[in-house]
PDB file of C-alpha atoms in Angstrom:
ATOM      1  CA  MET A   4      30.206 -12.970 -20.858  1.00  0.00           C
ATOM      2  CA  ILE A   5      31.198 -15.111 -23.828  1.00  0.00           C
ATOM      3  CA  ALA A   6      29.546 -14.120 -27.131  1.00  0.00           C
ATOM      4  CA  VAL A   7      27.947 -17.034 -28.932  1.00  0.00           C
ATOM      5  CA  LYS A   8      28.793 -17.071 -32.616  1.00  0.00           C
ATOM      6  CA  LYS A   9      25.800 -17.844 -34.807  1.00  0.00           C
ATOM      7  CA  MET A  10      26.170 -20.604 -37.352  1.00  0.00           C
ATOM      8  CA  PRO A  11      25.570 -19.481 -40.935  1.00  0.00           C
ATOM      9  CA  VAL A  12      22.257 -20.495 -42.456  1.00  0.00           C
ATOM     10  CA  SER A  13      22.606 -23.503 -44.754  1.00  0.00           C
ATOM     11  CA  CYS A  14      20.507 -24.657 -47.692  1.00  0.00           C
ATOM     12  CA  ALA A  15      18.182 -27.543 -46.764  1.00  0.00           C
ATOM     13  CA  ALA A  16      18.487 -29.347 -50.110  1.00  0.00           C
ATOM     14  CA  PHE A  17      20.096 -32.800 -50.114  1.00  0.00           C
ATOM     15  CA  GLY A  18      23.859 -32.559 -50.726  1.00  0.00           C
ATOM     16  CA  CYS A  19      23.829 -28.743 -51.187  1.00  0.00           C
ATOM     17  CA  LYS A  20      26.721 -27.018 -49.414  1.00  0.00           C
ATOM     18  CA  ASN A  21      25.689 -23.413 -49.982  1.00  0.00           C
ATOM     19  CA  ARG A  22      25.583 -21.303 -46.839  1.00  0.00           C
ATOM     20  CA  ARG A  23      24.620 -17.686 -46.276  1.00  0.00           C
ATOM     21  CA  THR A  24      27.982 -15.979 -46.064  1.00  0.00           C
ATOM     22  CA  SER A  25      29.615 -12.898 -47.504  1.00  0.00           C
ATOM     23  CA  LEU A  26      31.181 -15.126 -50.175  1.00  0.00           C
ATOM     24  CA  SER A  27      27.823 -16.590 -51.259  1.00  0.00           C
ATOM     25  CA  LYS A  28      26.334 -13.099 -51.296  1.00  0.00           C
ATOM     26  CA  HIS A  29      29.189 -11.937 -53.528  1.00  0.00           C
ATOM     27  CA  ARG A  30      28.450 -14.854 -55.866  1.00  0.00           C
ATOM     28  CA  GLY A  31      24.804 -13.726 -56.107  1.00  0.00           C
ATOM     29  CA  ILE A  32      23.359 -16.698 -54.238  1.00  0.00           C
ATOM     30  CA  THR A  33      20.182 -15.865 -52.369  1.00  0.00           C
ATOM     31  CA  PHE A  34      18.281 -17.863 -49.739  1.00  0.00           C
ATOM     32  CA  HIS A  35      14.504 -18.203 -49.486  1.00  0.00           C
ATOM     33  CA  GLN A  36      12.371 -19.519 -46.637  1.00  0.00           C
ATOM     34  CA  PHE A  37       9.775 -22.213 -47.140  1.00  0.00           C
ATOM     35  CA  PRO A  38       6.385 -20.643 -47.958  1.00  0.00           C
ATOM     36  CA  LYS A  39       3.744 -20.305 -45.266  1.00  0.00           C
ATOM     37  CA  ASP A  40       0.943 -21.362 -47.610  1.00  0.00           C
ATOM     38  CA  PRO A  41       0.188 -25.015 -46.650  1.00  0.00           C
ATOM     39  CA  GLY A  42      -0.297 -26.257 -50.210  1.00  0.00           C
ATOM     40  CA  LEU A  43       2.803 -24.584 -51.626  1.00  0.00           C
ATOM     41  CA  ARG A  44       4.845 -25.572 -48.557  1.00  0.00           C
ATOM     42  CA  LYS A  45       3.875 -29.224 -49.124  1.00  0.00           C
ATOM     43  CA  ALA A  46       5.004 -28.954 -52.749  1.00  0.00           C
ATOM     44  CA  TRP A  47       8.434 -27.673 -51.644  1.00  0.00           C
ATOM     45  CA  ILE A  48       8.789 -30.539 -49.144  1.00  0.00           C
ATOM     46  CA  LEU A  49       7.999 -33.099 -51.838  1.00  0.00           C
ATOM     47  CA  ALA A  50      10.461 -31.421 -54.212  1.00  0.00           C
ATOM     48  CA  VAL A  51      13.279 -31.683 -51.645  1.00  0.00           C
ATOM     49  CA  ARG A  52      12.646 -35.470 -51.223  1.00  0.00           C
ATOM     50  CA  ARG A  53      14.105 -35.841 -47.776  1.00  0.00           C
ATOM     51  CA  ARG A  54      12.677 -38.606 -45.568  1.00  0.00           C
ATOM     52  CA  ASP A  55      10.740 -37.316 -42.530  1.00  0.00           C
ATOM     53  CA  PHE A  56      11.705 -33.756 -43.441  1.00  0.00           C
ATOM     54  CA  LYS A  57       9.816 -31.072 -41.523  1.00  0.00           C
ATOM     55  CA  PRO A  58      11.076 -27.557 -42.227  1.00  0.00           C
ATOM     56  CA  SER A  59      10.857 -24.828 -39.633  1.00  0.00           C
ATOM     57  CA  ASN A  60      10.007 -21.192 -40.211  1.00  0.00           C
ATOM     58  CA  LYS A  61      13.721 -20.493 -40.661  1.00  0.00           C
ATOM     59  CA  THR A  62      14.504 -23.365 -43.060  1.00  0.00           C
ATOM     60  CA  VAL A  63      15.688 -22.092 -46.454  1.00  0.00           C
ATOM     61  CA  LEU A  64      16.568 -23.219 -49.963  1.00  0.00           C
ATOM     62  CA  CYS A  65      19.195 -21.407 -51.967  1.00  0.00           C
ATOM     63  CA  SER A  66      18.662 -19.873 -55.386  1.00  0.00           C
ATOM     64  CA  SER A  67      20.613 -22.713 -57.049  1.00  0.00           C
ATOM     65  CA  HIS A  68      17.460 -24.857 -56.999  1.00  0.00           C
ATOM     66  CA  PHE A  69      15.337 -22.409 -59.009  1.00  0.00           C
ATOM     67  CA  HIS A  70      15.340 -21.264 -62.627  1.00  0.00           C
ATOM     68  CA  ASP A  71      16.151 -17.664 -63.544  1.00  0.00           C
ATOM     69  CA  LYS A  72      12.544 -17.112 -64.634  1.00  0.00           C
ATOM     70  CA  ASP A  73      11.417 -17.967 -61.086  1.00  0.00           C
ATOM     71  CA  PHE A  74      12.889 -14.733 -59.661  1.00  0.00           C
ATOM     72  CA  ASP A  75      11.658 -11.181 -59.510  1.00  0.00           C
ATOM     73  CA  ARG A  76      14.706  -8.921 -59.639  1.00  0.00           C
ATOM     74  CA  THR A  77      12.935  -5.628 -60.259  1.00  0.00           C
ATOM     75  CA  GLY A  78      13.305  -4.407 -56.658  1.00  0.00           C
ATOM     76  CA  GLN A  79      16.268  -3.986 -54.351  1.00  0.00           C
ATOM     77  CA  THR A  80      15.644  -7.470 -52.900  1.00  0.00           C
ATOM     78  CA  VAL A  81      15.604 -10.590 -55.064  1.00  0.00           C
ATOM     79  CA  ARG A  82      12.275 -12.345 -54.523  1.00  0.00           C
ATOM     80  CA  LEU A  83      10.650 -15.519 -55.785  1.00  0.00           C
ATOM     81  CA  ARG A  84       7.592 -15.119 -57.945  1.00  0.00           C
ATOM     82  CA  GLU A  85       4.243 -16.401 -56.675  1.00  0.00           C
ATOM     83  CA  ARG A  86       3.496 -20.160 -56.748  1.00  0.00           C
ATOM     84  CA  VAL A  87       7.129 -21.068 -57.678  1.00  0.00           C
ATOM     85  CA  ILE A  88       8.338 -24.602 -56.805  1.00  0.00           C
ATOM     86  CA  PRO A  89      12.062 -25.576 -56.678  1.00  0.00           C
ATOM     87  CA  SER A  90      12.991 -27.937 -59.510  1.00  0.00           C
ATOM     88  CA  ILE A  91      16.802 -28.038 -59.832  1.00  0.00           C
ATOM     89  CA  PHE A  92      18.521 -30.647 -57.652  1.00  0.00           C
ATOM     90  CA  GLU A  93      21.807 -31.767 -59.224  1.00  0.00           C
ATOM     91  CA  SER A  94      23.003 -33.370 -55.973  1.00  0.00           C
ATOM     92  CA  PHE A  95      20.196 -35.943 -55.811  1.00  0.00           C
ATOM     93  CA  PRO A  96      21.425 -39.573 -55.630  1.00  0.00           C
ATOM     94  CA  ASP A  97      20.781 -41.732 -58.670  1.00  0.00           C
ATOM     95  CA  HIS A  98      17.798 -43.577 -57.209  1.00  0.00           C
ATOM     96  CA  LEU A  99      15.991 -40.236 -56.682  1.00  0.00           C
ATOM     97  CA  LYS A 100      16.917 -38.857 -60.101  1.00  0.00           C
ATOM     98  CA  LYS A 101      14.941 -41.680 -61.748  1.00  0.00           C
ATOM     99  CA  PHE A 102      11.734 -40.106 -60.470  1.00  0.00           C
ATOM    100  CA  PRO A 103      11.832 -36.410 -61.278  1.00  0.00           C
ATOM    101  CA  VAL A 104       9.438 -34.184 -59.469  1.00  0.00           C
ATOM    102  CA  LYS A 105       7.490 -33.320 -62.615  1.00  0.00           C
ATOM    103  CA  THR A 106       6.524 -36.959 -63.284  1.00  0.00           C
ATOM    104  CA  ARG A 107       4.969 -37.565 -59.850  1.00  0.00           C
ATOM    105  CA  SER A 108       1.263 -38.105 -60.332  1.00  0.00           C
ATOM    106  CA  THR A 109       0.175 -39.252 -56.902  1.00  0.00           C
ATOM    107  CA  ARG A 110      -2.882 -37.686 -55.382  1.00  0.00           C
ATOM    108  CA  THR A 111      -0.821 -36.155 -52.608  1.00  0.00           C
ATOM    109  CA  SER A 112       1.641 -34.487 -54.972  1.00  0.00           C
ATOM    110  CA  ARG A 113      -1.123 -33.083 -57.176  1.00  0.00           C
ATOM    111  CA  ARG A 114      -2.936 -31.628 -54.182  1.00  0.00           C
ATOM    112  CA  ALA A 115       0.315 -30.224 -52.831  1.00  0.00           C
ATOM    113  CA  GLY A 116       0.947 -28.324 -56.057  1.00  0.00           C
ATOM    114  CA  GLU A 117      -2.471 -26.751 -55.984  1.00  0.00           C
ATOM    115  CA  PRO A 118      -2.882 -23.333 -54.289  1.00  0.00           C
ATOM    116  CA  SER A 119      -4.336 -23.437 -50.814  1.00  0.00           C
ATOM    117  CA  THR A 120      -7.894 -22.277 -50.380  1.00  0.00           C
ATOM    118  CA  ASP A 121      -6.636 -20.023 -47.591  1.00  0.00           C
ATOM    119  CA  SER A 122      -4.798 -17.867 -50.122  1.00  0.00           C
ATOM    120  CA  VAL A 123      -7.581 -17.651 -52.672  1.00  0.00           C
ATOM    121  CA  LEU A 124      -8.993 -14.181 -52.844  1.00  0.00           C
ATOM    122  CA  VAL A 125     -12.768 -14.094 -52.820  1.00  0.00           C
ATOM    123  CA  PRO A 126     -13.986 -11.339 -55.130  1.00  0.00           C
ATOM    124  CA  VAL A 127     -15.841  -8.642 -53.266  1.00  0.00           C
ATOM    125  CA  PRO A 128     -19.122  -7.739 -54.958  1.00  0.00           C
ATOM    126  CA  LYS A 129     -19.237  -4.250 -56.318  1.00  0.00           C
ATOM    127  CA  PRO A 130     -21.533  -2.009 -54.289  1.00  0.00           C
ATOM    128  CA  PRO A 131     -24.617  -0.852 -56.197  1.00  0.00           C
ATOM    129  CA  ASP A 132     -24.502   2.583 -57.718  1.00  0.00           C
ATOM    130  CA  PRO A 133     -26.314   5.244 -55.693  1.00  0.00           C
ATOM    131  CA  PRO A 134     -29.747   6.096 -57.099  1.00  0.00           C
ATOM    132  CA  LYS A 135     -29.830   9.141 -59.300  1.00  0.00           C
ATOM    133  CA  PRO A 136     -31.880  11.998 -57.893  1.00  0.00           C
ATOM    134  CA  SER A 137     -35.146  12.513 -59.697  1.00  0.00           C
ATOM    135  CA  VAL A 138     -36.099  15.874 -61.112  1.00  0.00           C
ATOM    136  CA  SER A 139     -38.833  16.277 -58.520  1.00  0.00           C
ATOM    137  CA  ASP A 140     -36.228  16.235 -55.733  1.00  0.00           C
ATOM    138  CA  HIS A 141     -34.884  19.647 -56.719  1.00  0.00           C
ATOM    139  CA  HIS A 142     -36.376  22.824 -55.401  1.00  0.00           C
ATOM    140  CA  TYR A 143     -36.535  24.297 -58.888  1.00  0.00           C
ATOM    141  CA  ALA A 144     -38.611  21.459 -60.343  1.00  0.00           C
ATOM    142  CA  LEU A 145     -42.101  22.359 -61.633  1.00  0.00           C
ATOM    143  CA  ASP A 146     -45.123  20.156 -61.122  1.00  0.00           C
ATOM    144  CA  PRO A 147     -47.285  19.967 -64.311  1.00  0.00           C
ATOM    145  CA  ASN A 148     -50.482  20.089 -62.248  1.00  0.00           C
ATOM    146  CA  GLN A 149     -49.312  23.211 -60.442  1.00  0.00           C
ATOM    147  CA  ILE A 150     -48.485  24.828 -63.798  1.00  0.00           C
ATOM    148  CA  LYS A 151     -52.024  24.167 -65.067  1.00  0.00           C
ATOM    149  CA  ILE A 152     -53.528  25.698 -61.930  1.00  0.00           C
ATOM    150  CA  LYS A 153     -51.336  28.797 -62.218  1.00  0.00           C
ATOM    151  CA  LEU A 154     -52.218  29.248 -65.889  1.00  0.00           C
ATOM    152  CA  SER A 155     -55.927  28.888 -65.162  1.00  0.00           C
ATOM    153  CA  GLU A 156     -55.737  31.487 -62.398  1.00  0.00           C
ATOM    154  CA  ALA A 157     -53.826  33.909 -64.642  1.00  0.00           C
ATOM    155  CA  GLN A 158     -56.311  33.461 -67.497  1.00  0.00           C
ATOM    156  CA  ALA A 159     -59.272  34.084 -65.169  1.00  0.00           C
ATOM    157  CA  ARG A 160     -57.593  37.239 -63.878  1.00  0.00           C
ATOM    158  CA  VAL A 161     -57.068  38.533 -67.403  1.00  0.00           C
ATOM    159  CA  GLU A 162     -60.705  37.881 -68.328  1.00  0.00           C
ATOM    160  CA  HIS A 163     -61.880  39.690 -65.188  1.00  0.00           C
ATOM    161  CA  LEU A 164     -59.763  42.760 -66.023  1.00  0.00           C
ATOM    162  CA  GLU A 165     -61.025  42.767 -69.613  1.00  0.00           C
ATOM    163  CA  ARG A 166     -64.640  42.766 -68.379  1.00  0.00           C
ATOM    164  CA  GLN A 167     -63.888  45.672 -66.039  1.00  0.00           C
ATOM    165  CA  LEU A 168     -62.345  47.615 -68.923  1.00  0.00           C
ATOM    166  CA  ARG A 169     -65.363  47.001 -71.183  1.00  0.00           C
ATOM    167  CA  ASN A 170     -67.740  48.069 -68.399  1.00  0.00           C
ATOM    168  CA  ALA A 171     -65.737  51.240 -67.792  1.00  0.00           C
ATOM    169  CA  LYS A 172     -65.851  52.137 -71.483  1.00  0.00           C
ATOM    170  CA  ASP A 173     -69.624  51.533 -71.589  1.00  0.00           C
ATOM    171  CA  ARG A 174     -70.149  53.780 -68.579  1.00  0.00           C
ATOM    172  CA  GLU A 175     -68.030  56.481 -70.167  1.00  0.00           C
ATOM    173  CA  ARG A 176     -69.980  56.265 -73.409  1.00  0.00           C
ATOM    174  CA  ARG A 177     -73.295  56.485 -71.609  1.00  0.00           C
ATOM    175  CA  GLN A 178     -72.133  59.485 -69.580  1.00  0.00           C
ATOM    176  CA  LYS A 179     -71.009  61.285 -72.732  1.00  0.00           C
ATOM    177  CA  GLN A 180     -74.384  60.609 -74.354  1.00  0.00           C
ATOM    178  CA  ALA A 181     -76.189  61.920 -71.286  1.00  0.00           C
ATOM    179  CA  VAL A 182     -74.117  65.095 -71.227  1.00  0.00           C
ATOM    180  CA  LYS A 183     -74.680  65.640 -74.921  1.00  0.00           C
ATOM    181  CA  SER A 184     -78.438  65.196 -74.555  1.00  0.00           C
ATOM    182  CA  LEU A 185     -78.485  67.630 -71.654  1.00  0.00           C
ATOM    183  CA  LEU A 186     -76.571  70.226 -73.665  1.00  0.00           C
ATOM    184  CA  ASP A 187     -78.901  69.840 -76.629  1.00  0.00           C
ATOM    185  CA  GLU A 188     -81.889  70.368 -74.373  1.00  0.00           C
ATOM    186  CA  LEU A 189     -80.369  73.473 -72.773  1.00  0.00           C
ATOM    187  CA  ARG A 190     -79.405  74.831 -76.165  1.00  0.00           C
ATOM    188  CA  ASN A 191     -82.915  74.449 -77.462  1.00  0.00           C
ATOM    189  CA  THR A 192     -84.352  76.296 -74.456  1.00  0.00           C
ATOM    190  CA  GLY A 193     -81.859  79.187 -74.896  1.00  0.00           C
ATOM    191  CA  VAL A 194     -80.655  78.967 -71.312  1.00  0.00           C
ATOM    192  CA  ILE A 195     -76.960  78.661 -72.279  1.00  0.00           C
ATOM    193  CA  PRO A 196     -75.238  81.300 -74.408  1.00  0.00           C
ATOM    194  CA  ASP A 197     -74.027  80.182 -77.844  1.00  0.00           C
ATOM    195  CA  GLU A 198     -70.331  80.688 -77.001  1.00  0.00           C
ATOM    196  CA  PHE A 199     -70.616  78.624 -73.819  1.00  0.00           C
ATOM    197  CA  GLN A 200     -72.656  75.975 -75.668  1.00  0.00           C
ATOM    198  CA  LEU A 201     -69.892  75.614 -78.272  1.00  0.00           C
ATOM    199  CA  ARG A 202     -67.208  75.138 -75.568  1.00  0.00           C
ATOM    200  CA  LEU A 203     -69.298  72.504 -73.770  1.00  0.00           C
ATOM    201  CA  SER A 204     -69.857  70.636 -77.025  1.00  0.00           C
ATOM    202  CA  GLN A 205     -66.130  70.514 -77.718  1.00  0.00           C
ATOM    203  CA  ASP A 206     -65.394  69.287 -74.170  1.00  0.00           C
ATOM    204  CA  SER A 207     -68.036  66.560 -74.415  1.00  0.00           C
ATOM    205  CA  ASP A 208     -66.740  65.347 -77.774  1.00  0.00           C
ATOM    206  CA  ASP A 209     -63.249  64.958 -76.280  1.00  0.00           C
TER     207      ASP A 209
END
C-alpha cells in the first residue's frame, strides 16, 4: 500500500507563500483557522478580499497578517485574542491597496465586524437570597403571650401560699391563746400543782 503524503497547510491570503512546515515553525510563524462565529468569520473573509472566497473549516491565515498585540502568548500555544481581525496584507495588488479594510463603510462590512448574537452571553439573573429564619422558628424562642400567662400563674401561686401561711399563723395564735386560757382557769381552781403550772406556762409561751 502506497502512503499518501499530505500537502502542507498553506496560508489563504492573496500572494502569501507561508506554509506550515518545520522551517516556518522555527521562524515563529503560526497558523490560525477562520473563526466559527458567523459575524467574525465574515469580517475575515472581507479582510482577505478574494473574489468568491469561501473558506472551509481547515482554511487558515498565518500570523504574518496580524499585529503583535493581536496574540496571546501567555500559554504554551500561541492564540489570537477575541474579536481580532487580520489587517496586514503586504502582498495585495495596487488596486486593492487603494481601499484599505479600515476605510470600508458599507453596511455589509459594518455588520460583519460586529459580534454575532450567537456568541453574546445573556446575563443570568442572580437567584434571590434565601429568607432568613425568624426568631419564632427556633425551639428556644419565647412567645410574649405565653410569658405573661406563666407570670400570672406564678404570681397567683405565690399569693395562695402566702394566704395559707397567714391562716396557719392565725390558727397557731388562737390555739396558744386557748391553751393559756385553759391553764389560767385550772390554776385558779387549784387543780394543777404550781410546779406543773409553771412548766405548762413556759411550754405555751414557746
